[in-house]
Short mmCIF file of C-alpha atoms in Angstrom, two decimals:
data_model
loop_
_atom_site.label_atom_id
_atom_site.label_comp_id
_atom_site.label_asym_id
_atom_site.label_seq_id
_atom_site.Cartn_x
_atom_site.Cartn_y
_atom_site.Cartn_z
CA UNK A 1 67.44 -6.84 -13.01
CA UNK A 2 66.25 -5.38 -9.83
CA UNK A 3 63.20 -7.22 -9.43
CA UNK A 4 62.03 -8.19 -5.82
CA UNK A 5 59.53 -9.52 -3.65
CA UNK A 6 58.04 -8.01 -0.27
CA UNK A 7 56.28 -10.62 1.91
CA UNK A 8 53.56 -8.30 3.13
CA UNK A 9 50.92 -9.12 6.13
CA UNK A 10 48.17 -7.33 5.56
CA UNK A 11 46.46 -6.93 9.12
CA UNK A 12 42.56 -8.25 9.96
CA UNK A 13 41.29 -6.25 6.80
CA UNK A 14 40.98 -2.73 7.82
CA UNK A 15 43.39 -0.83 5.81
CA UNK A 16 43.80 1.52 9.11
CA UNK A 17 45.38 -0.99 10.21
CA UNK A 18 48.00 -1.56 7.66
CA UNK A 19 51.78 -0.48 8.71
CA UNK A 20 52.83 2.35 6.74
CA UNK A 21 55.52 0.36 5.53
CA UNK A 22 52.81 -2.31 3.76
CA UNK A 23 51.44 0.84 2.36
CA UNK A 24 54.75 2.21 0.69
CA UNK A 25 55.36 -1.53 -1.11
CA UNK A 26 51.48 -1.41 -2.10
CA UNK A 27 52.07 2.08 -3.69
CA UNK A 28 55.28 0.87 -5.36
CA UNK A 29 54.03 -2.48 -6.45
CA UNK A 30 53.95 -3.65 -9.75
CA UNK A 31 52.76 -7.02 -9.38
CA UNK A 32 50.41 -8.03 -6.22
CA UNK A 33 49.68 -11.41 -5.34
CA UNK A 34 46.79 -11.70 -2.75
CA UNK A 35 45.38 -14.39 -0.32
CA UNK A 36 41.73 -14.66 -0.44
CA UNK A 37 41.22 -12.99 2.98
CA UNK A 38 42.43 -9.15 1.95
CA UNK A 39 39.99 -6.75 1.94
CA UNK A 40 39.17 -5.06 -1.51
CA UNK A 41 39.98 -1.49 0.02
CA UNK A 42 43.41 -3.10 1.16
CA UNK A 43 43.77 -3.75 -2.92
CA UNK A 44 42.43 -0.36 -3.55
CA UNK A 45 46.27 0.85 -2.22
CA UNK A 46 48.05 -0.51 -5.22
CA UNK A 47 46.73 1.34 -8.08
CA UNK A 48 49.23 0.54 -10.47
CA UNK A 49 49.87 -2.90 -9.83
CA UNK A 50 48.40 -6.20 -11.46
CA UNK A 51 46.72 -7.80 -9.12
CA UNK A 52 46.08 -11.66 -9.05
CA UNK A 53 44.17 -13.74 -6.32
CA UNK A 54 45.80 -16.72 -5.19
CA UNK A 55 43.73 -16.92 -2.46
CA UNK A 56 43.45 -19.44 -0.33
CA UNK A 57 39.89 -20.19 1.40
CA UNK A 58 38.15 -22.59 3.41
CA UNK A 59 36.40 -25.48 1.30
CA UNK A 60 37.62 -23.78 -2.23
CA UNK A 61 40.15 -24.96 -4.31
CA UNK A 62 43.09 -22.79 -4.34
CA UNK A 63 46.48 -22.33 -6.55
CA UNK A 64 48.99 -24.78 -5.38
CA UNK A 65 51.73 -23.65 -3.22
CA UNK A 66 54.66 -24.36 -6.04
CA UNK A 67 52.37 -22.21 -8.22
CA UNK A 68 52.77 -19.41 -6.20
CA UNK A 69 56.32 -19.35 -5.33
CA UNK A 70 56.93 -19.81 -9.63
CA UNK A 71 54.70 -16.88 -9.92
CA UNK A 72 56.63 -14.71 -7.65
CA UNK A 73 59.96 -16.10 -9.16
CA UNK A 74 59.28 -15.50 -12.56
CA UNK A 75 58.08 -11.79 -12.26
CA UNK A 76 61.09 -10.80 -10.36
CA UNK A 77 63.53 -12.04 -12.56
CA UNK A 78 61.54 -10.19 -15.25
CA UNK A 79 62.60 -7.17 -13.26
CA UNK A 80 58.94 -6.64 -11.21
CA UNK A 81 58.50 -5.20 -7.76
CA UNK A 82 56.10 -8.02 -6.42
CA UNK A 83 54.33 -7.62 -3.06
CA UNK A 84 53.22 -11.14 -2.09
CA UNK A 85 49.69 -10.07 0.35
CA UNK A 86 48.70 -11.67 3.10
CA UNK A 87 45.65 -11.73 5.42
CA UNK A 88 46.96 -10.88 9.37
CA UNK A 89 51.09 -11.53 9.65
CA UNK A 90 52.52 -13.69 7.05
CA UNK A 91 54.39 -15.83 9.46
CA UNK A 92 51.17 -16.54 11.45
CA UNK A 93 49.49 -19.84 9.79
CA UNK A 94 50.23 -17.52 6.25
CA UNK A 95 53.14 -20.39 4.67
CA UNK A 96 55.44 -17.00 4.40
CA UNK A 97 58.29 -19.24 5.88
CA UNK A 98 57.40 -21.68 2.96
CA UNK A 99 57.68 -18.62 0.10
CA UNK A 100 60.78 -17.04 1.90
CA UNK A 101 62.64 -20.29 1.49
CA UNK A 102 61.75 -20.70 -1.89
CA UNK A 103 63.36 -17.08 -2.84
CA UNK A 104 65.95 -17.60 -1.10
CA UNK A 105 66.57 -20.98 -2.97
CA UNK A 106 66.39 -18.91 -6.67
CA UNK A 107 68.28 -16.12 -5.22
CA UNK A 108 65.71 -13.57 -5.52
CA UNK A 109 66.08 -10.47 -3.19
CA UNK A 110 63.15 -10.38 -0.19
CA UNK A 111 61.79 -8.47 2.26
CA UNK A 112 58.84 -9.58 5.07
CA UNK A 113 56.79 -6.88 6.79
CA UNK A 114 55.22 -8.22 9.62
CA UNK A 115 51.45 -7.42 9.62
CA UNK A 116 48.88 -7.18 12.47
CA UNK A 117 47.89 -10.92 13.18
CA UNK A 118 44.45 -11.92 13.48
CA UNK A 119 45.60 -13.78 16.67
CA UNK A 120 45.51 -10.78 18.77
CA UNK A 121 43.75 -8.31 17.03
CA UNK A 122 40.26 -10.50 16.94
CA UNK A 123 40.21 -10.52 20.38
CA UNK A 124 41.64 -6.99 21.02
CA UNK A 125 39.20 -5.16 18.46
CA UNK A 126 36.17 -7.66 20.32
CA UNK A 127 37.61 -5.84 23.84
CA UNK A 128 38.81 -9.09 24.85
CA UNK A 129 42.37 -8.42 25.79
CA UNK A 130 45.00 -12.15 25.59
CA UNK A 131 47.18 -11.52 28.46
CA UNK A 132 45.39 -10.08 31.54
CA UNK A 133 47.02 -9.58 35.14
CA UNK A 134 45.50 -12.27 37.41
CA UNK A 135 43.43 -13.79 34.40
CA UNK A 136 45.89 -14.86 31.66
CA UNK A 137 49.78 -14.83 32.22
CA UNK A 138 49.93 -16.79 28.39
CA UNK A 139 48.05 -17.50 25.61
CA UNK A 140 48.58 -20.10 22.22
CA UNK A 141 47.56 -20.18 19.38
CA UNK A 142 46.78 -22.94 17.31
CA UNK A 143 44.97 -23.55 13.85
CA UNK A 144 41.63 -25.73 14.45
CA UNK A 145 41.98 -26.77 10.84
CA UNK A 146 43.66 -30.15 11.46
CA UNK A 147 42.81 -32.23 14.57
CA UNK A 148 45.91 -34.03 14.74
CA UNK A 149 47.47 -30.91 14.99
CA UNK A 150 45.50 -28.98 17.93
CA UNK A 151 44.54 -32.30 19.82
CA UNK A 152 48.03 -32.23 21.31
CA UNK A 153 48.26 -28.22 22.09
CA UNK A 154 45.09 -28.23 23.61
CA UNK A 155 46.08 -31.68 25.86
CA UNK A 156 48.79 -29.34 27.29
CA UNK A 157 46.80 -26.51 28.24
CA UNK A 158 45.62 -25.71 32.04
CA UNK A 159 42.53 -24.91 32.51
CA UNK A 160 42.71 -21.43 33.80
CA UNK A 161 45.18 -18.81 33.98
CA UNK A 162 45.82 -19.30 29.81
CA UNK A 163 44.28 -17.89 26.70
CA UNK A 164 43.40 -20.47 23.87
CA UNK A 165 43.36 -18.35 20.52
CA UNK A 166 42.27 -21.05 17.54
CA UNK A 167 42.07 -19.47 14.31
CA UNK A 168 40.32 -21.40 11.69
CA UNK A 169 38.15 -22.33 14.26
CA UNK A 170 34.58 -22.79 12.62
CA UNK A 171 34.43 -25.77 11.62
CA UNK A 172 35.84 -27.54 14.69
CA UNK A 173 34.28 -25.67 17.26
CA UNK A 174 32.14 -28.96 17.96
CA UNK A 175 35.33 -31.12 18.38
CA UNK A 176 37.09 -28.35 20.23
CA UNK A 177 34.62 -27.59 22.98
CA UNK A 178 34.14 -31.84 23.67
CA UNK A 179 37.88 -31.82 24.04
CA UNK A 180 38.52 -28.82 26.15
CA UNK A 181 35.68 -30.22 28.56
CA UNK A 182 36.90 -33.53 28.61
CA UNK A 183 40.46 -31.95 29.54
CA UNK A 184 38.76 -30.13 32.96
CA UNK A 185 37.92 -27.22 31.55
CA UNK A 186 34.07 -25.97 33.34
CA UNK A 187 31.41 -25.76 31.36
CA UNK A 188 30.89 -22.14 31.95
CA UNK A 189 34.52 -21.01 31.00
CA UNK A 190 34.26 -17.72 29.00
CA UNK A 191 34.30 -18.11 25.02
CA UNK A 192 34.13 -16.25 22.26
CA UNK A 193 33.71 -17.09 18.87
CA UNK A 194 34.81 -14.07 16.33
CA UNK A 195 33.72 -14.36 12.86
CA UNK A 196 35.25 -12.18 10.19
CA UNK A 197 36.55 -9.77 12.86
CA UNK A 198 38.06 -6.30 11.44
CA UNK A 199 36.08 -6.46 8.79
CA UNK A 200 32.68 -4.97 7.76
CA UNK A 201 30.67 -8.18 8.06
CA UNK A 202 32.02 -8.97 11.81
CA UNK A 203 29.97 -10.84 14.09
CA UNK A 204 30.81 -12.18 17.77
CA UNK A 205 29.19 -14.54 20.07
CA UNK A 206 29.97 -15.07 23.10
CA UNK A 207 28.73 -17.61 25.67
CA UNK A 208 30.11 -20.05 28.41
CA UNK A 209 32.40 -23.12 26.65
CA UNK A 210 29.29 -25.46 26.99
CA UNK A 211 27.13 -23.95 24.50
CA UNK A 212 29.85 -23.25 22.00
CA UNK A 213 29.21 -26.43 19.97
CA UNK A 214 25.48 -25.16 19.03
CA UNK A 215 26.44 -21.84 17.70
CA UNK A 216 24.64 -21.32 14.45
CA UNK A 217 26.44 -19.57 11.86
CA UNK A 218 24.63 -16.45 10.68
CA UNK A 219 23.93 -16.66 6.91
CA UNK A 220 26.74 -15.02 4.93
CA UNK A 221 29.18 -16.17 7.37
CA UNK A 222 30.04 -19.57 6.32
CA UNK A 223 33.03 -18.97 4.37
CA UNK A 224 34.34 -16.41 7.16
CA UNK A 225 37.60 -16.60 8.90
CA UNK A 226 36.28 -17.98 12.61
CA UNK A 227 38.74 -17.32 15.69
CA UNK A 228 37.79 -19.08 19.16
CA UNK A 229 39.08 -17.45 22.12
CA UNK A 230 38.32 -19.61 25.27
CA UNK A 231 39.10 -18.26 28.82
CA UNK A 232 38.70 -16.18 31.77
CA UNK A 233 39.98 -12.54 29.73
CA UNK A 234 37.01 -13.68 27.44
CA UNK A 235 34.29 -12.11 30.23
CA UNK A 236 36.09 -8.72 30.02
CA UNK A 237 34.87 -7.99 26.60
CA UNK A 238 31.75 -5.51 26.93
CA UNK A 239 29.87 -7.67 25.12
CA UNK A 240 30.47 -10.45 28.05
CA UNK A 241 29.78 -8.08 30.52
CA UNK A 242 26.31 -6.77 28.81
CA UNK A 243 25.44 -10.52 28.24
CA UNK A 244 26.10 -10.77 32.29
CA UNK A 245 24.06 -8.35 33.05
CA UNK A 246 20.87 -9.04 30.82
CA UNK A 247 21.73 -12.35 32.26
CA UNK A 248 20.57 -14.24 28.67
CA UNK A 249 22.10 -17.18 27.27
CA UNK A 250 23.41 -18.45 23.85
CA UNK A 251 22.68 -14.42 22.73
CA UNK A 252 25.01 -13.17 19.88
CA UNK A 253 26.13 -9.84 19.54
CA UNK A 254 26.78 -8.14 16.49
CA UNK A 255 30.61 -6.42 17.14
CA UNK A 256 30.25 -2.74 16.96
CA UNK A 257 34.39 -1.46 16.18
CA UNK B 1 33.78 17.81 27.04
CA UNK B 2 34.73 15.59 24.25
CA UNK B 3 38.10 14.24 25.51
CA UNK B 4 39.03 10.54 24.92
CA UNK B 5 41.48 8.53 25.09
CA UNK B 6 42.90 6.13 22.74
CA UNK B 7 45.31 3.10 23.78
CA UNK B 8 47.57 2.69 21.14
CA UNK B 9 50.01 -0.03 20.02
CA UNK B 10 53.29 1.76 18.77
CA UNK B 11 55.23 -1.87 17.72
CA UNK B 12 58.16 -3.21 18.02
CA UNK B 13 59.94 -0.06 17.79
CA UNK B 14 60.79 1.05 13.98
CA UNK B 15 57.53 3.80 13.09
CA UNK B 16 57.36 2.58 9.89
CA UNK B 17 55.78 -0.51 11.65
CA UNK B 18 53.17 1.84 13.24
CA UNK B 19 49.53 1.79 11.97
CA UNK B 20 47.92 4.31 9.80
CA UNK B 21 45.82 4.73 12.38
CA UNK B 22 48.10 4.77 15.17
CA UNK B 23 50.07 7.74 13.07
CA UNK B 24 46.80 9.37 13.10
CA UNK B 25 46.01 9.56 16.95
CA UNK B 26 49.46 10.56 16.72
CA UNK B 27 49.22 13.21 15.16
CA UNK B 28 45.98 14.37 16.85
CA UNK B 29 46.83 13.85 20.08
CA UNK B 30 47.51 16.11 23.03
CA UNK B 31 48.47 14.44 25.36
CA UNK B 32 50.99 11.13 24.88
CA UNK B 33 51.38 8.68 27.35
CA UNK B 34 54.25 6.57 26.82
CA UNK B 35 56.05 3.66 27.97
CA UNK B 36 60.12 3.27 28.01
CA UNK B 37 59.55 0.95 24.91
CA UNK B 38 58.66 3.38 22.31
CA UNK B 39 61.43 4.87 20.40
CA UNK B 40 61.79 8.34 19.87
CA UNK B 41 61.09 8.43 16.26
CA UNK B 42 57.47 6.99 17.15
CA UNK B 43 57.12 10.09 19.91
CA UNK B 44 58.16 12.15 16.80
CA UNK B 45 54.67 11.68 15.25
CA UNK B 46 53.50 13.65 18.13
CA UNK B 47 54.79 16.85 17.47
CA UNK B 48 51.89 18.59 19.20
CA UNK B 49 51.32 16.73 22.12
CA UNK B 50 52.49 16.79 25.63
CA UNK B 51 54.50 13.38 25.86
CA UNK B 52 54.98 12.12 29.33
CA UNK B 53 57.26 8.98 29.80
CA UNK B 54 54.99 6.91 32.26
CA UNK B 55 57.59 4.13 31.51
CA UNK B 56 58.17 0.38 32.76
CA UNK B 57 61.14 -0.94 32.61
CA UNK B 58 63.10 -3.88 34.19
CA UNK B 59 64.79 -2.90 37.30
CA UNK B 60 63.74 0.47 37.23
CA UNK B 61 61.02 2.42 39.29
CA UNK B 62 57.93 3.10 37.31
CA UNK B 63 54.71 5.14 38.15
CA UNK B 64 52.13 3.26 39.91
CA UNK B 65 49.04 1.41 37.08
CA UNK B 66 46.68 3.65 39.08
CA UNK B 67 48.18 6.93 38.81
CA UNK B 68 48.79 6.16 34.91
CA UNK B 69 44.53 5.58 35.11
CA UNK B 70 44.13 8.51 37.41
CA UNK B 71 46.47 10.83 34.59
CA UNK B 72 44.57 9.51 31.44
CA UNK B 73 41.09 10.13 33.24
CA UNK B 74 41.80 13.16 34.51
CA UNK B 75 43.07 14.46 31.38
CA UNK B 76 39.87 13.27 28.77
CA UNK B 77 37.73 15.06 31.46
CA UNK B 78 39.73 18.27 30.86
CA UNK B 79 38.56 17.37 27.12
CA UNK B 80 41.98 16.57 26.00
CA UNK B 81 42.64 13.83 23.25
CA UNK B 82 44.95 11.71 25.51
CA UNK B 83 46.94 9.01 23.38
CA UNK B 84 48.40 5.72 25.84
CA UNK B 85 51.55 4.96 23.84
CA UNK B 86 52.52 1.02 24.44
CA UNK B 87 55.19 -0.90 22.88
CA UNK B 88 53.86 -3.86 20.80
CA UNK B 89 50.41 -4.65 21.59
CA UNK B 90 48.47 -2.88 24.50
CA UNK B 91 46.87 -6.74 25.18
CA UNK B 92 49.91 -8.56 25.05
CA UNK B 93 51.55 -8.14 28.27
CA UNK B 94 50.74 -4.19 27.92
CA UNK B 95 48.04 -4.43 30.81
CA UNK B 96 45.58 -2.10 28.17
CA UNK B 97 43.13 -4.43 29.39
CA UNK B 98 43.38 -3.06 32.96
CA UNK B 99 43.23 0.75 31.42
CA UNK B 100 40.24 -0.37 29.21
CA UNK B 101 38.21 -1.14 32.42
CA UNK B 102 39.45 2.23 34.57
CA UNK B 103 38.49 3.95 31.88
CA UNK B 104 34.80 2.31 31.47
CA UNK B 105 34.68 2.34 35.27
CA UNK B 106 35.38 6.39 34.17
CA UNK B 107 32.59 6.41 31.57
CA UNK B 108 35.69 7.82 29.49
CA UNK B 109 34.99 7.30 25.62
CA UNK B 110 38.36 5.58 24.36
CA UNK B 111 39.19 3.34 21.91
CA UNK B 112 42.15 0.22 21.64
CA UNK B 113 44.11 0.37 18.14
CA UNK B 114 46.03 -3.00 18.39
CA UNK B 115 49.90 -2.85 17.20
CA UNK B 116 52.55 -5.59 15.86
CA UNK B 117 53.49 -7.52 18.58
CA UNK B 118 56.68 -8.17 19.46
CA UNK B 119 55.69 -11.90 19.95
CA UNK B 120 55.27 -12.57 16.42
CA UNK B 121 57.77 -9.31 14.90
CA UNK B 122 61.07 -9.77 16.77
CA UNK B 123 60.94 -13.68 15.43
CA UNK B 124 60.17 -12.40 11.81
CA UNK B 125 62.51 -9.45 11.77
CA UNK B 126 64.99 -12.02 12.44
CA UNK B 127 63.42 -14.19 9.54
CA UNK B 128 61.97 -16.58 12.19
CA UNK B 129 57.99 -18.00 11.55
CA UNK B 130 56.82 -18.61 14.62
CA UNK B 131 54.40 -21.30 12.89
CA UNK B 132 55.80 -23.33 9.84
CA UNK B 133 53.98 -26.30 8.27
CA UNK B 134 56.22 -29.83 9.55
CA UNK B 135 57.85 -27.99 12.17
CA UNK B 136 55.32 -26.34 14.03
CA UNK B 137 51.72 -26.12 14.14
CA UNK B 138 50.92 -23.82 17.07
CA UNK B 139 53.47 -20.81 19.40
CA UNK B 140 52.83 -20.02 23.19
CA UNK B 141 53.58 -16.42 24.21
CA UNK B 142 54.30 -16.12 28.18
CA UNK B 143 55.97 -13.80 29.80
CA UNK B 144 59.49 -14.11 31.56
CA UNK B 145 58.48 -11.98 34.33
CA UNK B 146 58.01 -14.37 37.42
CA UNK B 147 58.44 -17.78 37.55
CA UNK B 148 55.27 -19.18 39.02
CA UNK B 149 53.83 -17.35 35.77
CA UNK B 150 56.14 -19.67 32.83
CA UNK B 151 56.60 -23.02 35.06
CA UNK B 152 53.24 -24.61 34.91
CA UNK B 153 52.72 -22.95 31.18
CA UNK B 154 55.78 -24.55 29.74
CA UNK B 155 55.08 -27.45 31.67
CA UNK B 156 52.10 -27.91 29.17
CA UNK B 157 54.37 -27.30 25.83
CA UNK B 158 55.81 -31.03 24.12
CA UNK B 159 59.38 -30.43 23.56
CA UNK B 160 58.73 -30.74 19.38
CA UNK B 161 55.85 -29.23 17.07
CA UNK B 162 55.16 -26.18 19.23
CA UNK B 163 56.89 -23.06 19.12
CA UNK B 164 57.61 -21.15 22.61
CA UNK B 165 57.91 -17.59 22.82
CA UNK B 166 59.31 -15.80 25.86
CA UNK B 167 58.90 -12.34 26.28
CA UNK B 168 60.76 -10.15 28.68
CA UNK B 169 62.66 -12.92 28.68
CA UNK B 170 66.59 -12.52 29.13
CA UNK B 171 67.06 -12.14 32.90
CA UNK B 172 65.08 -15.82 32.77
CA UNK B 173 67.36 -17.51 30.28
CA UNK B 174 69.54 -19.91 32.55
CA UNK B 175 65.82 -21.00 34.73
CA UNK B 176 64.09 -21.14 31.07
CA UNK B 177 67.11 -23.49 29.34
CA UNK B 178 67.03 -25.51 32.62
CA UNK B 179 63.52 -26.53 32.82
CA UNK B 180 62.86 -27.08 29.49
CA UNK B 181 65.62 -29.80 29.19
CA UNK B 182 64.60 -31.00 32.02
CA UNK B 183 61.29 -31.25 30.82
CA UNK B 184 62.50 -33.47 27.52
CA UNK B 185 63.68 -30.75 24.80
CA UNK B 186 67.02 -32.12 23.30
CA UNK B 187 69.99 -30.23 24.19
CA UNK B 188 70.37 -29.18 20.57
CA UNK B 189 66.73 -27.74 20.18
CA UNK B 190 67.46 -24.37 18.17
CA UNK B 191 67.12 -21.32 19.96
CA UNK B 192 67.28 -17.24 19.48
CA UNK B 193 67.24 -14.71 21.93
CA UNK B 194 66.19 -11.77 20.13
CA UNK B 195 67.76 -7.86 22.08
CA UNK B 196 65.97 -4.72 21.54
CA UNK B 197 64.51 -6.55 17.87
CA UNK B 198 62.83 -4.10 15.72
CA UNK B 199 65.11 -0.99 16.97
CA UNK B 200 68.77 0.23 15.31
CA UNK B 201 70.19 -1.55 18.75
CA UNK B 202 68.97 -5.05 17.51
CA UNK B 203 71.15 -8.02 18.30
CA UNK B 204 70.05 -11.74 17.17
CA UNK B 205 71.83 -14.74 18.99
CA UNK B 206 71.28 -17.88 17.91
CA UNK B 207 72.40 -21.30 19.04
CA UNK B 208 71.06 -24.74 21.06
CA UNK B 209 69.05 -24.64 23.75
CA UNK B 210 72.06 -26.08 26.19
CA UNK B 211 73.90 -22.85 25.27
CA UNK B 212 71.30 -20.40 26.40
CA UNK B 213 72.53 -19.91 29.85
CA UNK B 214 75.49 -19.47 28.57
CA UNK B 215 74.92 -16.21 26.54
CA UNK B 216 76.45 -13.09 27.40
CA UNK B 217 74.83 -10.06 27.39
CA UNK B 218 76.80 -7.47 25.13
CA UNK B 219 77.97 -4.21 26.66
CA UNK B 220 74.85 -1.05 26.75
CA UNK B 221 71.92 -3.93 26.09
CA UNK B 222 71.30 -5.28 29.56
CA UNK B 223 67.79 -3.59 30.12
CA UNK B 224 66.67 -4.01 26.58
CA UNK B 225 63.48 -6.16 25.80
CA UNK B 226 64.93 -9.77 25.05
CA UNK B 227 62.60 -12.20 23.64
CA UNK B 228 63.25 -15.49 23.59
CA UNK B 229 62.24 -18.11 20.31
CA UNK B 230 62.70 -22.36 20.95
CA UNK B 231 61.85 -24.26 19.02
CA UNK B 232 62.43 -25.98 15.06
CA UNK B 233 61.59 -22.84 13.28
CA UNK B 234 64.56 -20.71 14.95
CA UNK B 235 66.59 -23.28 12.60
CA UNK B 236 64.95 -21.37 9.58
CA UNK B 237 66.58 -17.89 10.65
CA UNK B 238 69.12 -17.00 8.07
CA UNK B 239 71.62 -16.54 10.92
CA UNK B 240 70.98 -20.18 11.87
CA UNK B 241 72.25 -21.36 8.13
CA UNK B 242 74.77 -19.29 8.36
CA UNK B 243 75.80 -20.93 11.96
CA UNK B 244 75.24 -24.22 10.84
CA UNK B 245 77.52 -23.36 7.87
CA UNK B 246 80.40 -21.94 9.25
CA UNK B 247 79.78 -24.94 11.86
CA UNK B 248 80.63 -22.37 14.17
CA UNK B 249 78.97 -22.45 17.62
CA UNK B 250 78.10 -20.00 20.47
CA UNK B 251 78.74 -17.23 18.14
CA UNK B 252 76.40 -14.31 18.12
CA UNK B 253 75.00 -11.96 15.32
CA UNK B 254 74.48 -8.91 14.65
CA UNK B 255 70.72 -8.61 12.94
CA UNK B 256 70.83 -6.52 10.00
CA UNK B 257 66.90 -5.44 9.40
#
């Protein structure tokens, strides 16, 4: 039996900006297993592989985790090459530590191929770079899905000089913005709010930290993966700077790549 | 005049972690720009260009940020398609961000094409998550660089939950060790400091916090890139089962990719 799995990140959903090496297992794969978040022309690179969504998504049910890790089981001891897809880097908020210990537990033979995470690339493809000399010496990132989780990240955070990257942002954006305030952050820190970046549909807003609580969400955009950046690097982004200069408030911009 | 320039992110070192579209302004470019980071199989991909090493590197002299703007300006004006070769990311600790605005300052049409950063890929090519759901729900990247940069950052991080990342890290490791335990991580928090991950040179040590200061540097690998991983998830790294295992301790290993 030489079935296997590769543990594949599959970048922000451009398939430019897949690693060659995620493009040979795509082209070898015989079995594909794919989060909810890769792109259809990301899929379009494994022609002769069965393809199954097991996609996870905000406010959708979604295929247990034990589920998964029996589906990738099963086909490799049938002898299948099975590239396990994931939106961004797998080991980024993507539970690839969770399926690499359960092949390791059945013995099956793995590989993980690091993928362009959504952490940096949201901001870097918005212009807004996470590190800046004199702006941002750090930055952490944090999922805004559970507030027990973030409320003690955030409570550690200075309020300048560091980058806050929360992915799975959208629906706590409220909650975040109260708590960053109440922490000392000003009002008028630089934020940035990055809806299905690298993809076709992406939209950014940008706007001082105050205001971030009544962004709307464009129609279409519910369901999209939201990333809030929050500091100083945020006003290098061209959009900040045009937004500076027309000197309007609360504008969105839609995120020419 | 059409020149431009593109600022590329070439990864942590192996090519066939490069983009697709980083292979492409490879192999368009004329003119390559590259730090002391990339390997020479990425500089490969440019077998047409002029490659000039502009390179940083610890404890060595480097060209000036400025002249590296003046180069790359002067250059697209000529019309030349100028590619600025970083290791990793150009926005993680790759000042891009400061090349982004000489170049707009320039009115030089470029464009940023964000790599794997070592952050995230010298933890997973040593089978580390940097996140991992019950052990930790958010990383910090900061650079190793100067102190007055980590202190107050670290200062911020709660010794469990949290996953800290230090880059350029190894010439840090005894201040690093120190103030975190002083700070309240146990002694026996697990801890890898990753050499020259992602290249053939890689070397993975792995063992408590308390022993960091300890490590020795093997022979020919004192000016590679050493990142730095504390935290729970490090204890996931095969090399830490093995350690654990063979109840061994201080011992090093060699990271087979």
């Amino acid at each position: 039996v030489s079935g296997r799995v590769a543990i594949v990140g599959a970048g922000p959903g451009d398939p430019e900006l897949l690693t060659l090496r995620a493009v040979r297992e795509l082209e070898r794969a015989e079995l594909v297993l794919y989060d909810a978040l890769v792109s259809p022309e990301v899929l379009a690179l494994a022609p002769n592989a069965q393809r199954f969504s097991v996609g996870k998504r905000a406010f959708r049910p979604s295929m247990r985790q034990e589920t998964i890790h029996a589906l990738m089981i099963r086909a490799a001891r049938r002898g299948k090459r099975v590239v396990r897809l994931k939106g961004g880097d797998p080991f980024v908020f993507g539970r690839g530590g969770e399926e690499v210990l359960a092949l390791r537990a059945a013995g099956i033979p793995y590989e993980v191929v690091p993928g362009i995470s959504s952490s940096v690339s949201a901001p870097a493809l918005a212009g807004i770079p996470v590190t800046h000399r004199g702006l941002a010496a750090a930055f952490t990132v944090v999922s805004g899905h559970a507030e027990a989780a973030w409320r003690p990240v955030l409570a550690g955070i200075a309020p300048r000089g560091h980058t806050v990257v929360v992915l799975m942002g959208l629906a706590a954006r409220g909650a975040i913005a109260a708590f960053l305030l109440e922490r000392g952050f000003a009002p008028t820190t630089p934020t940035a709010l990055l809806l299905a970046a690298g993809t076709p549909r992406a939209h950014t807003w940008i706007g001082p930290l105050e205001a971030l609580a009544g962004f709307e969400v464009p129609v279409g955009l519910a369901d999209a993966p939201g990333t809030i950046v929050v500091g100083d690097v945020v006003g290098l982004s061209p959009a900040a700077l045009r937004r500076e200069a027309a000197e309007g408030d609360g504008e969105a911009y839609a995120h020419a790549r």
